[in-house]
Short mmCIF file of C-alpha atoms in Angstrom, two decimals:
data_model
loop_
_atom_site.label_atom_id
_atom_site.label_comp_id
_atom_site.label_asym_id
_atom_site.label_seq_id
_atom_site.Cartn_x
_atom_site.Cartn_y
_atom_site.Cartn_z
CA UNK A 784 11.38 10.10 3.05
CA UNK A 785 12.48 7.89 5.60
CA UNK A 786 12.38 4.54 4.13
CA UNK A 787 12.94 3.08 0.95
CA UNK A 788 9.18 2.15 1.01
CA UNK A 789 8.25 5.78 1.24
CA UNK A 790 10.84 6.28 -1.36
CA UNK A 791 8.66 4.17 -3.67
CA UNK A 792 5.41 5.32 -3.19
CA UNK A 793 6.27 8.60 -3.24
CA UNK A 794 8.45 7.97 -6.47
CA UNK A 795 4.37 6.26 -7.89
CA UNK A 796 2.94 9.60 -6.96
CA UNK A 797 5.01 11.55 -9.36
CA UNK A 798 4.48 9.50 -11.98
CA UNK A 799 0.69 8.51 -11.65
CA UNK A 800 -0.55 11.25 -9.89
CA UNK A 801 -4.51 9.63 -8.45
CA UNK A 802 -5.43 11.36 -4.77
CA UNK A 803 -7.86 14.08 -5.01
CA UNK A 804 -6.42 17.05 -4.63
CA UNK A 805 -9.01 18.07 -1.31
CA UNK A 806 -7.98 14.99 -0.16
CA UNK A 807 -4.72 15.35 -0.52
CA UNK A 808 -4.59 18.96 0.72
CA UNK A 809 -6.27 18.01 3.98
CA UNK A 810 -3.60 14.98 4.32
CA UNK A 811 -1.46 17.62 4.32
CA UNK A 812 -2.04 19.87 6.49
CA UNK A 813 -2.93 17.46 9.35
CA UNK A 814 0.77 16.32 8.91
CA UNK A 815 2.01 20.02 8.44
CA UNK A 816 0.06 21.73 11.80
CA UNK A 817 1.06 18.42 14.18
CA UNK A 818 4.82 18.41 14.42
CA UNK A 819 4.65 15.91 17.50
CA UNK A 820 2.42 13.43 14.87
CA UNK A 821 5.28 13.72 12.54
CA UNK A 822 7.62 13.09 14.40
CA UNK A 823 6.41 9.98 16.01
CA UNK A 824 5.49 8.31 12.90
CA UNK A 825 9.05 9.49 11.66
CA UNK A 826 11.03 7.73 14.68
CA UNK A 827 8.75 4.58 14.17
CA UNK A 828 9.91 4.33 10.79
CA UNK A 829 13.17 3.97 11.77
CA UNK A 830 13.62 0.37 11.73
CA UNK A 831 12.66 0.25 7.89
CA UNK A 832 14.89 2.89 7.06
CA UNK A 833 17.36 0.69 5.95
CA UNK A 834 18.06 -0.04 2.04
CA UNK A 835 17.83 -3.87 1.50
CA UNK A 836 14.17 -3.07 2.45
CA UNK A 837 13.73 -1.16 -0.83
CA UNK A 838 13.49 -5.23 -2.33
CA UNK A 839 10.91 -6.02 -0.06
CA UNK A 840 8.37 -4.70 -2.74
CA UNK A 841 10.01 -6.95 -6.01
CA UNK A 842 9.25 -9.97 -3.50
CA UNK A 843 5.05 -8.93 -2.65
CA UNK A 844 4.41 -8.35 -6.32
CA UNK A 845 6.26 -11.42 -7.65
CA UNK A 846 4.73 -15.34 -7.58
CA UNK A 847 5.78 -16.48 -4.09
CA UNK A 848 7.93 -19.49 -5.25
CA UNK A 849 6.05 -23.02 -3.87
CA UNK A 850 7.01 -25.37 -0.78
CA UNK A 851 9.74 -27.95 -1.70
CA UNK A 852 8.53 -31.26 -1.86
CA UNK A 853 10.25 -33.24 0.89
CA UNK A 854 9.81 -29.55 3.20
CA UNK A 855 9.56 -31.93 6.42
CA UNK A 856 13.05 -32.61 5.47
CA UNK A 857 14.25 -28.93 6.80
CA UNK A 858 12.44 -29.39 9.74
CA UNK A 859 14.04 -32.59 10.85
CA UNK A 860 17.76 -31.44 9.92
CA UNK A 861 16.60 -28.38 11.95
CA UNK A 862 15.69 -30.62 15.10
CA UNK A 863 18.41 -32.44 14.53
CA UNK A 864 20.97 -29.56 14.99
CA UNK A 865 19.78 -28.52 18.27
CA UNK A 866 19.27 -31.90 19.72
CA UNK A 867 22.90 -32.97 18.44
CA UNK A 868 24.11 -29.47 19.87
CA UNK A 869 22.81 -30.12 23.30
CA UNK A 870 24.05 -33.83 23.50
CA UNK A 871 27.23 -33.19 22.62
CA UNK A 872 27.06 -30.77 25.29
CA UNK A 873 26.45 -32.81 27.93
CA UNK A 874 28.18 -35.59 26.51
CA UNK A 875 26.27 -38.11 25.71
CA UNK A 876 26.91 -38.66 21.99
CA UNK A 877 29.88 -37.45 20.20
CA UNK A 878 30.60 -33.85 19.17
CA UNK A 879 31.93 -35.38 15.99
CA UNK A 880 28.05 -35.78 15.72
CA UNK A 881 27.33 -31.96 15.65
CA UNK A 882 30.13 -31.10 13.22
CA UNK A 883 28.39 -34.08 10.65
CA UNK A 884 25.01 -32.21 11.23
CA UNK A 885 26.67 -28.85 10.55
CA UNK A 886 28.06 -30.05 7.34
CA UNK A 887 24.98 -31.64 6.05
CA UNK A 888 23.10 -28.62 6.66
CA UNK A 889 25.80 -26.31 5.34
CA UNK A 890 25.45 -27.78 2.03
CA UNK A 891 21.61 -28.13 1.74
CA UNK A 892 21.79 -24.01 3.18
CA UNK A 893 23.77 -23.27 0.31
CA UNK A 894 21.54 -25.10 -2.19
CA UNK A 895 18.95 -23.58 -1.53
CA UNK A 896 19.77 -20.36 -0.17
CA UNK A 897 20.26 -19.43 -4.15
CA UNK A 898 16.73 -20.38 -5.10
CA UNK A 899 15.19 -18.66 -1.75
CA UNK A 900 18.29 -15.82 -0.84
CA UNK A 901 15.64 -12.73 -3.20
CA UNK A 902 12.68 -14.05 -0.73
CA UNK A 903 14.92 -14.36 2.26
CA UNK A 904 16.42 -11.27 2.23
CA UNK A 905 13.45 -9.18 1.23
CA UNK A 906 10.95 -10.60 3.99
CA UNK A 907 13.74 -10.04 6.74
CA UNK A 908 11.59 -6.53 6.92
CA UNK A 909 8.46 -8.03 6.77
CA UNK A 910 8.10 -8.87 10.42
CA UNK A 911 9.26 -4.77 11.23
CA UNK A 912 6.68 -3.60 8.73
CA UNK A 913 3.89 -5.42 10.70
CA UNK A 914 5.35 -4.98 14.02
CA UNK A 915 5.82 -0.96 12.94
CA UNK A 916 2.28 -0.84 11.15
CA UNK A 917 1.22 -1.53 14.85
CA UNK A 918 2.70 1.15 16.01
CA UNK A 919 1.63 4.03 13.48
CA UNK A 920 -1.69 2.63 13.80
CA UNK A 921 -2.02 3.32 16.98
CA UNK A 922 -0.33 7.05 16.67
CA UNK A 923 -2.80 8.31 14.17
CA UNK A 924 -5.17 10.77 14.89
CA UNK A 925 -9.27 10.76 14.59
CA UNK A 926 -8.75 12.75 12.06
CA UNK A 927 -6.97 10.23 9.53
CA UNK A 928 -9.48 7.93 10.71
CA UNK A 929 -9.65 6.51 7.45
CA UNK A 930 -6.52 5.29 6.94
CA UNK A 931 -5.89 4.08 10.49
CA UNK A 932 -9.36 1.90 9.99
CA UNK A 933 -7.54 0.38 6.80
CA UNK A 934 -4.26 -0.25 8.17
CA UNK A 935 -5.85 -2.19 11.27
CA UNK A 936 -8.38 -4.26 9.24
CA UNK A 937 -5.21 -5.33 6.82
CA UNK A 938 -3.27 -6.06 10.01
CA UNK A 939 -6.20 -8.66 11.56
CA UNK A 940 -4.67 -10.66 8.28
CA UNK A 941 -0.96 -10.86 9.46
CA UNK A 942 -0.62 -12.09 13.19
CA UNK A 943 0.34 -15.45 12.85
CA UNK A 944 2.87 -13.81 9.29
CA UNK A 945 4.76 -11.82 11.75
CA UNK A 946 5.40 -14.68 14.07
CA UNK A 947 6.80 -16.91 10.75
CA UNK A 948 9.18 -14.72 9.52
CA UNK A 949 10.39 -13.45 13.28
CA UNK A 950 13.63 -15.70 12.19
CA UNK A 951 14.69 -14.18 9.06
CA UNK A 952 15.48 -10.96 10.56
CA UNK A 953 18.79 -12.57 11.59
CA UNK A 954 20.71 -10.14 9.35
CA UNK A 955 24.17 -12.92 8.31
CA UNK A 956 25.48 -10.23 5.86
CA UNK A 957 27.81 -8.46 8.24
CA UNK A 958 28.29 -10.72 11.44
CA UNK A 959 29.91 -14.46 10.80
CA UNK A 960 28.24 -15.93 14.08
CA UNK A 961 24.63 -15.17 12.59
CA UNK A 962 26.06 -16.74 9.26
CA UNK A 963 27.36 -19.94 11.35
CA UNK A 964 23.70 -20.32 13.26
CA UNK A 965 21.99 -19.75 10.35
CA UNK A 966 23.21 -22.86 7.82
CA UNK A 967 23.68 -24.76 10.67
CA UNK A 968 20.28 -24.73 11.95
CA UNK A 969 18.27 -23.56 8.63
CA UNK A 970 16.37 -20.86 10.26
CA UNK A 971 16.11 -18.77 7.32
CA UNK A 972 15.04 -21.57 5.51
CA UNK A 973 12.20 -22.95 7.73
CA UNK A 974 10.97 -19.28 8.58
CA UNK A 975 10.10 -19.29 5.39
CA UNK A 976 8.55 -22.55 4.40
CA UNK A 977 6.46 -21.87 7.70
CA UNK A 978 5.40 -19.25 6.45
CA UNK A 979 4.55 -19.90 2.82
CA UNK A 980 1.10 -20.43 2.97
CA UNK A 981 0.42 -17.83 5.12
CA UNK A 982 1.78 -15.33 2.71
CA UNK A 983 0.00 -16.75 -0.11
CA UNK A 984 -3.49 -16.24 1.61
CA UNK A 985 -2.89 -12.44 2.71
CA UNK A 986 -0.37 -11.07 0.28
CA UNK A 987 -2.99 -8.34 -0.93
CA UNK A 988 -3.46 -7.35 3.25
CA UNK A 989 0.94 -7.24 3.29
CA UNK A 990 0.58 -5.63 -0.20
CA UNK A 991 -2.26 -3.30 1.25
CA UNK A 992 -0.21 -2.22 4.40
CA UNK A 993 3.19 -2.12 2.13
CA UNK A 994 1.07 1.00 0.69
CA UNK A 995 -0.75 2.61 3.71
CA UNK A 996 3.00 2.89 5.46
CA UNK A 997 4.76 4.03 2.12
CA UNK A 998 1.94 6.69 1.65
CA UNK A 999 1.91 8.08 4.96
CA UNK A 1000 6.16 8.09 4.74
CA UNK A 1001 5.95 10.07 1.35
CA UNK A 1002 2.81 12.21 2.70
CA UNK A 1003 5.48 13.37 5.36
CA UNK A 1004 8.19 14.23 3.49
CA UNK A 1005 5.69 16.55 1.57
CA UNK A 1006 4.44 18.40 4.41
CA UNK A 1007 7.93 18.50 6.11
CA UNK A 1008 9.07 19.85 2.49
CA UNK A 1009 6.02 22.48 2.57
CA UNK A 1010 7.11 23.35 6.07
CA UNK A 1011 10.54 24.22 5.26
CA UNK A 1012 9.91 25.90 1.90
CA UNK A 1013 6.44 27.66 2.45
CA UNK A 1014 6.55 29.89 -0.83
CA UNK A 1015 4.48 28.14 -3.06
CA UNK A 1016 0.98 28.62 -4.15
CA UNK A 1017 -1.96 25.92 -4.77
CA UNK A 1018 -2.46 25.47 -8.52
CA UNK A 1019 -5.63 26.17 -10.10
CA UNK A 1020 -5.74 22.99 -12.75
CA UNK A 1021 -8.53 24.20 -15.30
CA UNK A 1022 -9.92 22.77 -18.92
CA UNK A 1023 -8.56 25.82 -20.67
CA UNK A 1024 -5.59 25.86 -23.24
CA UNK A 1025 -3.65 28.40 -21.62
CA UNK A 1026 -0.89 28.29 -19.78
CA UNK A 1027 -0.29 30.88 -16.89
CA UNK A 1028 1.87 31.67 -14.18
CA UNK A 1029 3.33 34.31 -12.43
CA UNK A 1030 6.45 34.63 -10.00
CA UNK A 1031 7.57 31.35 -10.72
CA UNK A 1032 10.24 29.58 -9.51
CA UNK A 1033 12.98 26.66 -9.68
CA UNK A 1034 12.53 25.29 -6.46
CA UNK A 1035 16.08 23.93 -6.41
CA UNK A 1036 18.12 27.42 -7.56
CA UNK A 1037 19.30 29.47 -4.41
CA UNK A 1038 18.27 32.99 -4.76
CA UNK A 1039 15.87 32.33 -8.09
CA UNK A 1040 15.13 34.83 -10.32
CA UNK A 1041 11.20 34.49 -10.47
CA UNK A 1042 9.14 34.86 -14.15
CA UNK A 1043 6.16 35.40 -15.75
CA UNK A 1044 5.09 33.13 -18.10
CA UNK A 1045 1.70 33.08 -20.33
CA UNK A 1046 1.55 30.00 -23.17
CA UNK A 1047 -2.20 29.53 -25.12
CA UNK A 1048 -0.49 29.15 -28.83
CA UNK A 1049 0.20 25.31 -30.10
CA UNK A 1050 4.01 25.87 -30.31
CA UNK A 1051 7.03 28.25 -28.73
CA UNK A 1052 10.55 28.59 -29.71
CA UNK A 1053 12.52 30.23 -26.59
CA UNK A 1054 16.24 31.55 -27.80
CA UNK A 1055 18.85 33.26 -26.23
CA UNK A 1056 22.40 33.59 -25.42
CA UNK A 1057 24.52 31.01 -23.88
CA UNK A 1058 24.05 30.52 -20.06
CA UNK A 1059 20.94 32.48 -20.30
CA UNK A 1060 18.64 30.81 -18.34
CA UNK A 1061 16.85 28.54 -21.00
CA UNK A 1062 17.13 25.64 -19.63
CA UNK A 1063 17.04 26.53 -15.94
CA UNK A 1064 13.75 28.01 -17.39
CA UNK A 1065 12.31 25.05 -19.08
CA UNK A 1066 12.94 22.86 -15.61
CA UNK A 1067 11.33 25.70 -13.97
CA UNK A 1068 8.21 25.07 -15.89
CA UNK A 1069 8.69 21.17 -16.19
CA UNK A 1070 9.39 20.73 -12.77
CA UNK A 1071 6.65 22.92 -11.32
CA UNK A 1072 4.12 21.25 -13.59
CA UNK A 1073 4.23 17.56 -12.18
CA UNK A 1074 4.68 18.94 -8.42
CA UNK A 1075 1.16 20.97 -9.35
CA UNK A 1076 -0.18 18.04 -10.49
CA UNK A 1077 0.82 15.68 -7.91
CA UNK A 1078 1.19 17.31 -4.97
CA UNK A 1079 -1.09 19.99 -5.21
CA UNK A 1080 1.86 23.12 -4.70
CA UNK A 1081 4.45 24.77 -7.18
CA UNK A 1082 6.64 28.23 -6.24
CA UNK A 1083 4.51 30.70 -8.22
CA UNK A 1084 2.55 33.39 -6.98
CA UNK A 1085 0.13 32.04 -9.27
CA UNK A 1086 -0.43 28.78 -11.47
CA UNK A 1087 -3.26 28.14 -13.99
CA UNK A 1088 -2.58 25.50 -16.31
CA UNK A 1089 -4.36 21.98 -17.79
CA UNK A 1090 -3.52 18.66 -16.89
CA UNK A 1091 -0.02 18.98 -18.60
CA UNK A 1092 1.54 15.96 -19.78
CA UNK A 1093 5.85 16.32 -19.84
CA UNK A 1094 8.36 15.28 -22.08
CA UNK A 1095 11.78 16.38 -22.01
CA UNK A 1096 14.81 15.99 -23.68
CA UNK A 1097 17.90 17.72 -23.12
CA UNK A 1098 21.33 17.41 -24.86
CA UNK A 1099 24.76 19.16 -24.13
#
């Protein structure tokens, strides 16, 4: 995928396999036969791609802490610092005026920069989410009609959001002058409280779009996989007790030596020498088992199995 958020979801769709397999299958292929499509949505990805926006998800699902009390408080210490800054300027107050302004709000910044920094950090990709969800919205085709329909009527939720949080994507990690504007004139901090209330009322529409843009990432990196690997076979997922495949593969073993493989008794013990192929075999199995089941492909010329349900443990 292209972004941690794509990471995710596509991480959720190995282990809780849930879209129809048509559905999924048509996804797909859309993705797979328009390379231009992909590679739009790919490039307007881009400004999520970065990892600090893998937290942004801990922040939607958790209780979005409550305004402080005396909030106006931040406000006026915010006015304060760029009144004081331009007086100074022109002289008509004191620049010692400025640096007592600066150290006030230095050390309410650090106070609560602790009790806000998971929020703060998190959200700085909240405002390119939206601003991207725009974008992708407007790329998708008729035929995902569906989805684009979703992600716009979430979107209608998160105007005035966007707008709020505009300020924390002042990234202070890496550049000291961003660090310097930011405790002294509490951007982060106000962008936030701002925006509090807003983000309490629409979290399921951020929460909603969070997923729409994460599913479309991971549905991507599936048909770009399929693209580049097109050996594999659509599984046939029946009620039966057998197990069946032929030709199959480890997708991950250059040059694989492909098997046969028929299982319809309660229990198998497979022996053999050392550096036989056991284990290579048993991943082989394992491996294309969940992508059957979740993403609707596995390299066999043929797969008939049930709903399989994996456990593995291997030791040295």
């Amino acid at each position: 995928t292209i972004t941690p958020i794509g990471s995710q979801i596509l991480y959720d769709m190995l282990k809780h396999p849930g879209t129809s397999k048509d559905e999924l299958k048509k996804l797909l292929d859309i993705f797979a036969s328009n390379t231009s499509l992909r590679r739009n949505i790919q490039i307007s990805f881009l400004g999520l791609a970065k990892v600090p926006a893998k937290h942004l998800a801990y922040s939607l699902w958790k209780p979005i802490p409550e305004k402080p009390k005396y909030s106006f408080v931040f406000y006026l210490l915010s006015a304060l610092s760029v009144w004081v800054a331009v007086l100074s300027v022109i002289v008509l107050i004191h620049w010692g005026f400025a640096i007592l302004i600066y150290t006030i709000n230095l050390i309410v910044y650090r106070i609560y920069e602790k009790k806000l920094s998971e929020f703060v950090v998190s959200f700085q990709f909240l405002s390119e989410l939206i601003g991207k969800s725009y974008k992708i919205a407007s790329l998708l085709p008729d035929e995902l009609c569906d989805i684009k329909d979703d992600l716009k009527k979430e979107l209608r939720h998160t105007k005035s959001i966007s707008k709020k949080v505009y300020s924390l994507k002042l990234d202070e990690s890496n550049n000291p002058i961003v660090a310097i504007y930011n405790s002294y004139t509490l951007a982060p901090i106000t962008g936030f409280i701002s925006a509090v209330d807003s983000l309490k009322k629409n979290i399921s529409s951020i929460q909603r779009i969070f997923e729409i843009v994460g599913y479309l990432d991971a549905l991507i990196a599936i048909a770009s996989y399929r693209k580049q690997f097109p050996n594999f076979c659509n599984p046939t997922l029946n009620t039966a007790k057998s197990f069946s495949v032929t030709n199959i593969a480890h997708p991950l073993v250059v040059n694989p030596v492909p098997n046969d493989f028929t299982f319809d008794t309660k229990c198998l013990l497979i022996t053999g020498s050392n550096m036989s192929g056991k284990s290579t075999f048993l991943k082989t199995l394992g491996i294309n088992a969940v992508l059957a089941q979740s993403f609707n492909m596995c390299f066999a010329e043929k797969y008939e199995a049930p709903f399989l349900k994996i456990t593995s443990s291997i030791e040295r």
